Tab-separated table of C-alpha atoms in Angstrom:
chain	number	residue	atom	x	y	z
A	1	UNK	CA	-17.651	114.725	-222.269
A	2	UNK	CA	-17.853	111.777	-219.886
A	3	UNK	CA	-14.804	109.540	-219.578
A	4	UNK	CA	-16.968	106.486	-220.281
A	5	UNK	CA	-20.075	106.603	-222.453
A	6	UNK	CA	-22.658	103.854	-222.438
A	7	UNK	CA	-26.135	103.881	-223.945
A	8	UNK	CA	-28.532	103.311	-221.022
A	9	UNK	CA	-31.105	101.615	-223.256
A	10	UNK	CA	-33.431	100.056	-222.362
A	11	UNK	CA	-32.766	97.191	-224.742
A	12	UNK	CA	-35.370	94.485	-225.258
A	13	UNK	CA	-34.697	91.314	-227.263
A	14	UNK	CA	-36.420	87.946	-227.752
A	15	UNK	CA	-34.981	84.848	-226.152
A	16	UNK	CA	-32.215	83.323	-228.248
A	17	UNK	CA	-31.134	86.621	-229.811
A	18	UNK	CA	-27.535	87.834	-229.961
A	19	UNK	CA	-27.086	90.897	-227.789
A	20	UNK	CA	-24.443	93.545	-228.406
A	21	UNK	CA	-23.584	96.001	-225.645
A	22	UNK	CA	-21.053	98.771	-226.157
A	23	UNK	CA	-19.052	101.485	-224.450
A	24	UNK	CA	-16.790	104.192	-225.729
A	25	UNK	CA	-14.188	106.043	-223.722
A	26	UNK	CA	-11.955	109.046	-224.011
A	27	UNK	CA	-8.988	108.230	-221.746
A	28	UNK	CA	-6.320	106.453	-223.806
A	29	UNK	CA	-4.580	105.391	-220.577
A	30	UNK	CA	-7.268	102.804	-219.826
A	31	UNK	CA	-5.804	99.298	-220.080
A	32	UNK	CA	-8.112	97.170	-217.936
A	33	UNK	CA	-11.659	96.616	-219.145
A	34	UNK	CA	-14.454	94.964	-217.227
A	35	UNK	CA	-18.108	94.130	-217.683
A	36	UNK	CA	-20.351	93.878	-214.664
A	37	UNK	CA	-23.879	92.510	-214.449
A	38	UNK	CA	-26.287	94.038	-211.966
A	39	UNK	CA	-29.625	92.475	-211.180
A	40	UNK	CA	-32.383	94.641	-209.789
A	41	UNK	CA	-31.794	95.652	-206.160
A	42	UNK	CA	-28.412	93.911	-206.132
A	43	UNK	CA	-24.793	94.978	-206.368
A	44	UNK	CA	-22.768	94.578	-209.575
A	45	UNK	CA	-20.935	91.292	-210.125
A	46	UNK	CA	-17.917	90.831	-212.369
A	47	UNK	CA	-18.780	89.116	-215.646
A	48	UNK	CA	-15.736	89.594	-217.868
A	49	UNK	CA	-12.275	91.106	-217.501
A	50	UNK	CA	-9.912	91.908	-220.364
A	51	UNK	CA	-6.489	93.442	-220.322
A	52	UNK	CA	-5.516	95.642	-223.287
A	53	UNK	CA	-6.905	94.857	-226.737
A	54	UNK	CA	-8.375	91.659	-228.092
A	55	UNK	CA	-11.196	89.228	-227.499
A	56	UNK	CA	-12.093	87.040	-224.570
A	57	UNK	CA	-14.755	84.359	-224.564
A	58	UNK	CA	-16.479	82.710	-221.631
A	59	UNK	CA	-19.411	80.473	-222.472
A	60	UNK	CA	-22.098	82.561	-224.151
A	61	UNK	CA	-20.246	85.811	-223.418
A	62	UNK	CA	-17.566	87.454	-225.560
A	63	UNK	CA	-15.779	90.668	-224.638
A	64	UNK	CA	-13.973	92.704	-227.282
A	65	UNK	CA	-11.630	95.637	-226.804
A	66	UNK	CA	-10.524	97.933	-229.617
A	67	UNK	CA	-8.128	100.418	-228.071
A	68	UNK	CA	-7.457	102.166	-231.381
A	69	UNK	CA	-11.117	103.137	-231.547
A	70	UNK	CA	-11.551	103.438	-227.771
A	71	UNK	CA	-14.491	101.053	-228.023
A	72	UNK	CA	-15.407	97.941	-226.074
A	73	UNK	CA	-18.199	95.448	-226.616
A	74	UNK	CA	-19.913	92.603	-224.840
A	75	UNK	CA	-21.751	90.005	-226.909
A	76	UNK	CA	-24.251	87.598	-225.433
A	77	UNK	CA	-25.166	84.610	-227.596
A	78	UNK	CA	-28.374	82.623	-227.220
A	79	UNK	CA	-29.700	85.158	-224.736
A	80	UNK	CA	-31.872	83.857	-221.905
A	81	UNK	CA	-34.503	85.566	-219.731
A	82	UNK	CA	-32.068	85.114	-216.834
A	83	UNK	CA	-29.704	87.489	-218.658
A	84	UNK	CA	-32.175	90.317	-218.006
A	85	UNK	CA	-30.179	92.799	-215.944
A	86	UNK	CA	-28.244	96.037	-216.208
A	87	UNK	CA	-24.783	95.655	-217.733
A	88	UNK	CA	-22.092	98.125	-216.729
A	89	UNK	CA	-18.772	98.561	-218.435
A	90	UNK	CA	-15.850	99.633	-216.295
A	91	UNK	CA	-12.264	100.501	-217.054
A	92	UNK	CA	-9.071	101.399	-215.282
A	93	UNK	CA	-5.669	102.750	-216.208
A	94	UNK	CA	-3.776	101.140	-213.360
A	95	UNK	CA	-5.737	98.040	-212.424
A	96	UNK	CA	-6.395	99.562	-209.021
A	97	UNK	CA	-10.014	99.407	-207.966
A	98	UNK	CA	-10.165	103.034	-206.836
A	99	UNK	CA	-9.105	103.982	-210.343
A	100	UNK	CA	-12.071	102.226	-211.969
A	101	UNK	CA	-14.535	104.292	-214.018
A	102	UNK	CA	-17.994	102.945	-214.769
A	103	UNK	CA	-20.409	103.502	-217.598
A	104	UNK	CA	-24.011	104.386	-216.824
A	105	UNK	CA	-25.172	100.817	-217.520
A	106	UNK	CA	-27.457	99.369	-220.205
A	107	UNK	CA	-30.700	97.810	-219.034
A	108	UNK	CA	-31.382	94.580	-220.944
A	109	UNK	CA	-34.630	92.612	-221.006
A	110	UNK	CA	-34.759	89.206	-222.693
A	111	UNK	CA	-38.337	88.197	-223.381
A	112	UNK	CA	-39.287	84.494	-223.369
B	1	UNK	CA	-18.871	83.226	-196.615
B	2	UNK	CA	-21.570	85.852	-196.223
B	3	UNK	CA	-20.169	88.219	-198.820
B	4	UNK	CA	-20.158	91.975	-198.431
B	5	UNK	CA	-22.888	92.954	-195.991
B	6	UNK	CA	-24.479	96.364	-196.128
B	7	UNK	CA	-27.109	97.687	-193.775
B	8	UNK	CA	-29.626	99.000	-193.651
B	9	UNK	CA	-30.981	98.016	-197.076
B	10	UNK	CA	-33.293	101.006	-197.079
B	11	UNK	CA	-32.948	104.210	-195.114
B	12	UNK	CA	-35.326	107.136	-195.004
B	13	UNK	CA	-34.167	110.419	-193.522
B	14	UNK	CA	-35.687	113.851	-193.293
B	15	UNK	CA	-33.741	116.802	-194.609
B	16	UNK	CA	-31.165	117.893	-192.058
B	17	UNK	CA	-30.808	114.526	-190.340
B	18	UNK	CA	-27.739	112.318	-190.356
B	19	UNK	CA	-27.443	109.092	-192.331
B	20	UNK	CA	-25.075	106.313	-191.281
B	21	UNK	CA	-24.448	103.502	-193.742
B	22	UNK	CA	-22.566	100.399	-192.665
B	23	UNK	CA	-20.482	97.951	-194.654
B	24	UNK	CA	-18.861	94.733	-193.454
B	25	UNK	CA	-16.352	93.474	-196.052
B	26	UNK	CA	-15.923	89.871	-197.029
B	27	UNK	CA	-13.851	87.802	-194.642
B	28	UNK	CA	-10.197	88.248	-195.471
B	29	UNK	CA	-10.748	91.511	-197.382
B	30	UNK	CA	-8.942	94.535	-196.021
B	31	UNK	CA	-9.795	97.051	-198.761
B	32	UNK	CA	-13.158	98.823	-198.776
B	33	UNK	CA	-14.608	101.145	-201.419
B	34	UNK	CA	-17.770	103.231	-201.380
B	35	UNK	CA	-19.755	104.242	-204.462
B	36	UNK	CA	-22.884	106.247	-205.150
B	37	UNK	CA	-25.268	105.241	-207.921
B	38	UNK	CA	-27.823	107.592	-209.379
B	39	UNK	CA	-30.304	106.512	-212.074
B	40	UNK	CA	-28.671	106.502	-215.527
B	41	UNK	CA	-25.410	107.847	-214.121
B	42	UNK	CA	-23.571	104.684	-213.224
B	43	UNK	CA	-21.400	104.109	-210.212
B	44	UNK	CA	-19.370	107.034	-208.949
B	45	UNK	CA	-16.343	106.289	-206.810
B	46	UNK	CA	-16.373	108.085	-203.473
B	47	UNK	CA	-13.695	106.760	-201.144
B	48	UNK	CA	-11.205	103.918	-200.663
B	49	UNK	CA	-10.202	102.798	-197.185
B	50	UNK	CA	-8.038	100.247	-195.505
B	51	UNK	CA	-8.205	99.514	-191.797
B	52	UNK	CA	-7.899	102.823	-189.901
B	53	UNK	CA	-6.725	104.656	-193.031
B	54	UNK	CA	-8.357	106.647	-195.797
B	55	UNK	CA	-6.329	105.901	-198.921
B	56	UNK	CA	-8.234	107.879	-201.557
B	57	UNK	CA	-11.155	110.220	-200.925
B	58	UNK	CA	-10.989	112.024	-204.247
B	59	UNK	CA	-14.652	111.241	-204.994
B	60	UNK	CA	-16.072	112.422	-201.697
B	61	UNK	CA	-17.965	115.700	-201.543
B	62	UNK	CA	-15.947	118.166	-199.494
B	63	UNK	CA	-18.702	118.857	-196.992
B	64	UNK	CA	-21.115	116.715	-194.971
B	65	UNK	CA	-19.650	113.360	-196.095
B	66	UNK	CA	-17.142	111.303	-194.122
B	67	UNK	CA	-16.027	107.694	-194.009
B	68	UNK	CA	-14.133	105.488	-191.627
B	69	UNK	CA	-12.982	101.885	-191.399
B	70	UNK	CA	-12.008	101.266	-187.780
B	71	UNK	CA	-9.759	98.505	-186.539
B	72	UNK	CA	-12.805	96.663	-185.263
B	73	UNK	CA	-16.240	96.737	-186.824
B	74	UNK	CA	-17.704	97.744	-190.160
B	75	UNK	CA	-16.838	100.632	-192.397
B	76	UNK	CA	-19.183	103.589	-191.943
B	77	UNK	CA	-20.215	106.177	-194.504
B	78	UNK	CA	-21.704	109.179	-192.702
B	79	UNK	CA	-23.742	111.901	-194.351
B	80	UNK	CA	-24.553	114.856	-192.143
B	81	UNK	CA	-27.449	117.267	-192.697
B	82	UNK	CA	-28.823	115.269	-195.607
B	83	UNK	CA	-30.470	117.018	-198.544
B	84	UNK	CA	-32.809	115.651	-201.230
B	85	UNK	CA	-29.914	115.419	-203.674
B	86	UNK	CA	-28.273	112.802	-201.438
B	87	UNK	CA	-31.039	110.323	-202.321
B	88	UNK	CA	-29.296	107.494	-204.145
B	89	UNK	CA	-28.106	103.914	-203.830
B	90	UNK	CA	-24.804	103.638	-201.985
B	91	UNK	CA	-22.712	100.567	-202.670
B	92	UNK	CA	-19.770	99.209	-200.804
B	93	UNK	CA	-17.208	96.878	-202.348
B	94	UNK	CA	-14.282	95.021	-200.859
B	95	UNK	CA	-11.206	93.298	-202.216
B	96	UNK	CA	-8.382	91.257	-200.739
B	97	UNK	CA	-5.772	93.427	-202.387
B	98	UNK	CA	-5.378	96.217	-204.863
B	99	UNK	CA	-3.957	96.016	-208.340
B	100	UNK	CA	-4.923	93.441	-210.969
B	101	UNK	CA	-5.483	90.723	-208.413
B	102	UNK	CA	-7.986	92.937	-206.715
B	103	UNK	CA	-10.203	93.056	-209.798
B	104	UNK	CA	-11.065	89.363	-209.592
B	105	UNK	CA	-11.783	89.492	-205.904
B	106	UNK	CA	-13.726	92.737	-206.108
B	107	UNK	CA	-17.111	92.060	-204.539
B	108	UNK	CA	-20.014	94.440	-204.128
B	109	UNK	CA	-22.660	94.484	-201.454
B	110	UNK	CA	-26.351	94.836	-202.306
B	111	UNK	CA	-26.359	98.507	-201.427
B	112	UNK	CA	-28.228	100.889	-199.154
B	113	UNK	CA	-30.988	102.917	-200.748
B	114	UNK	CA	-31.173	106.294	-199.099
B	115	UNK	CA	-34.272	108.398	-199.521
B	116	UNK	CA	-34.320	111.923	-198.181
B	117	UNK	CA	-37.806	113.351	-197.649
């Protein structure tokens, strides 16, 4: 079993839809949870960062962490074609970057 | 600020040759990390370096792979005697520090795509 599981998709939605992206994990020591966005032929860029459980909102993006279920989510409201990218979840037990474990990434396409 | 610079962007090597991938961290960043990305497998941590020191190489294959971050110049990831299975995208990231503060400053380069023929 992988430490971090993420459905690779692909996921295709119409413009304006609400997108839900999810990851599950097995290591209960994870405390730091990140979502990265990766455009084609580019490196990942940090989108959201959450410590421990709870919700965090930033514009159209909401990150949720449920440590009891070992489940994290990223919601995108009013999705735009420019949101088309691969979204990777990442998590760490210590907050140290070399401790970070990534999901496989979900490829999202938002159609105009 | 030019960001994290990786070169070359694309590299083609024949089986048995050596591949050298270069990474210049962001200005002011002293921590460098290398990752390998295979399709549908996500990013796999390989090695973490600071200037002239390897801090964590727990993700590096035991043979043929090496990394350095000299006092002057870019970090180098070296793959000797490449095989087809080494074909992948290799990403470098840098941060100004480790720990929680390092997460916000964690910046990836655009990667080097290695193809072994």
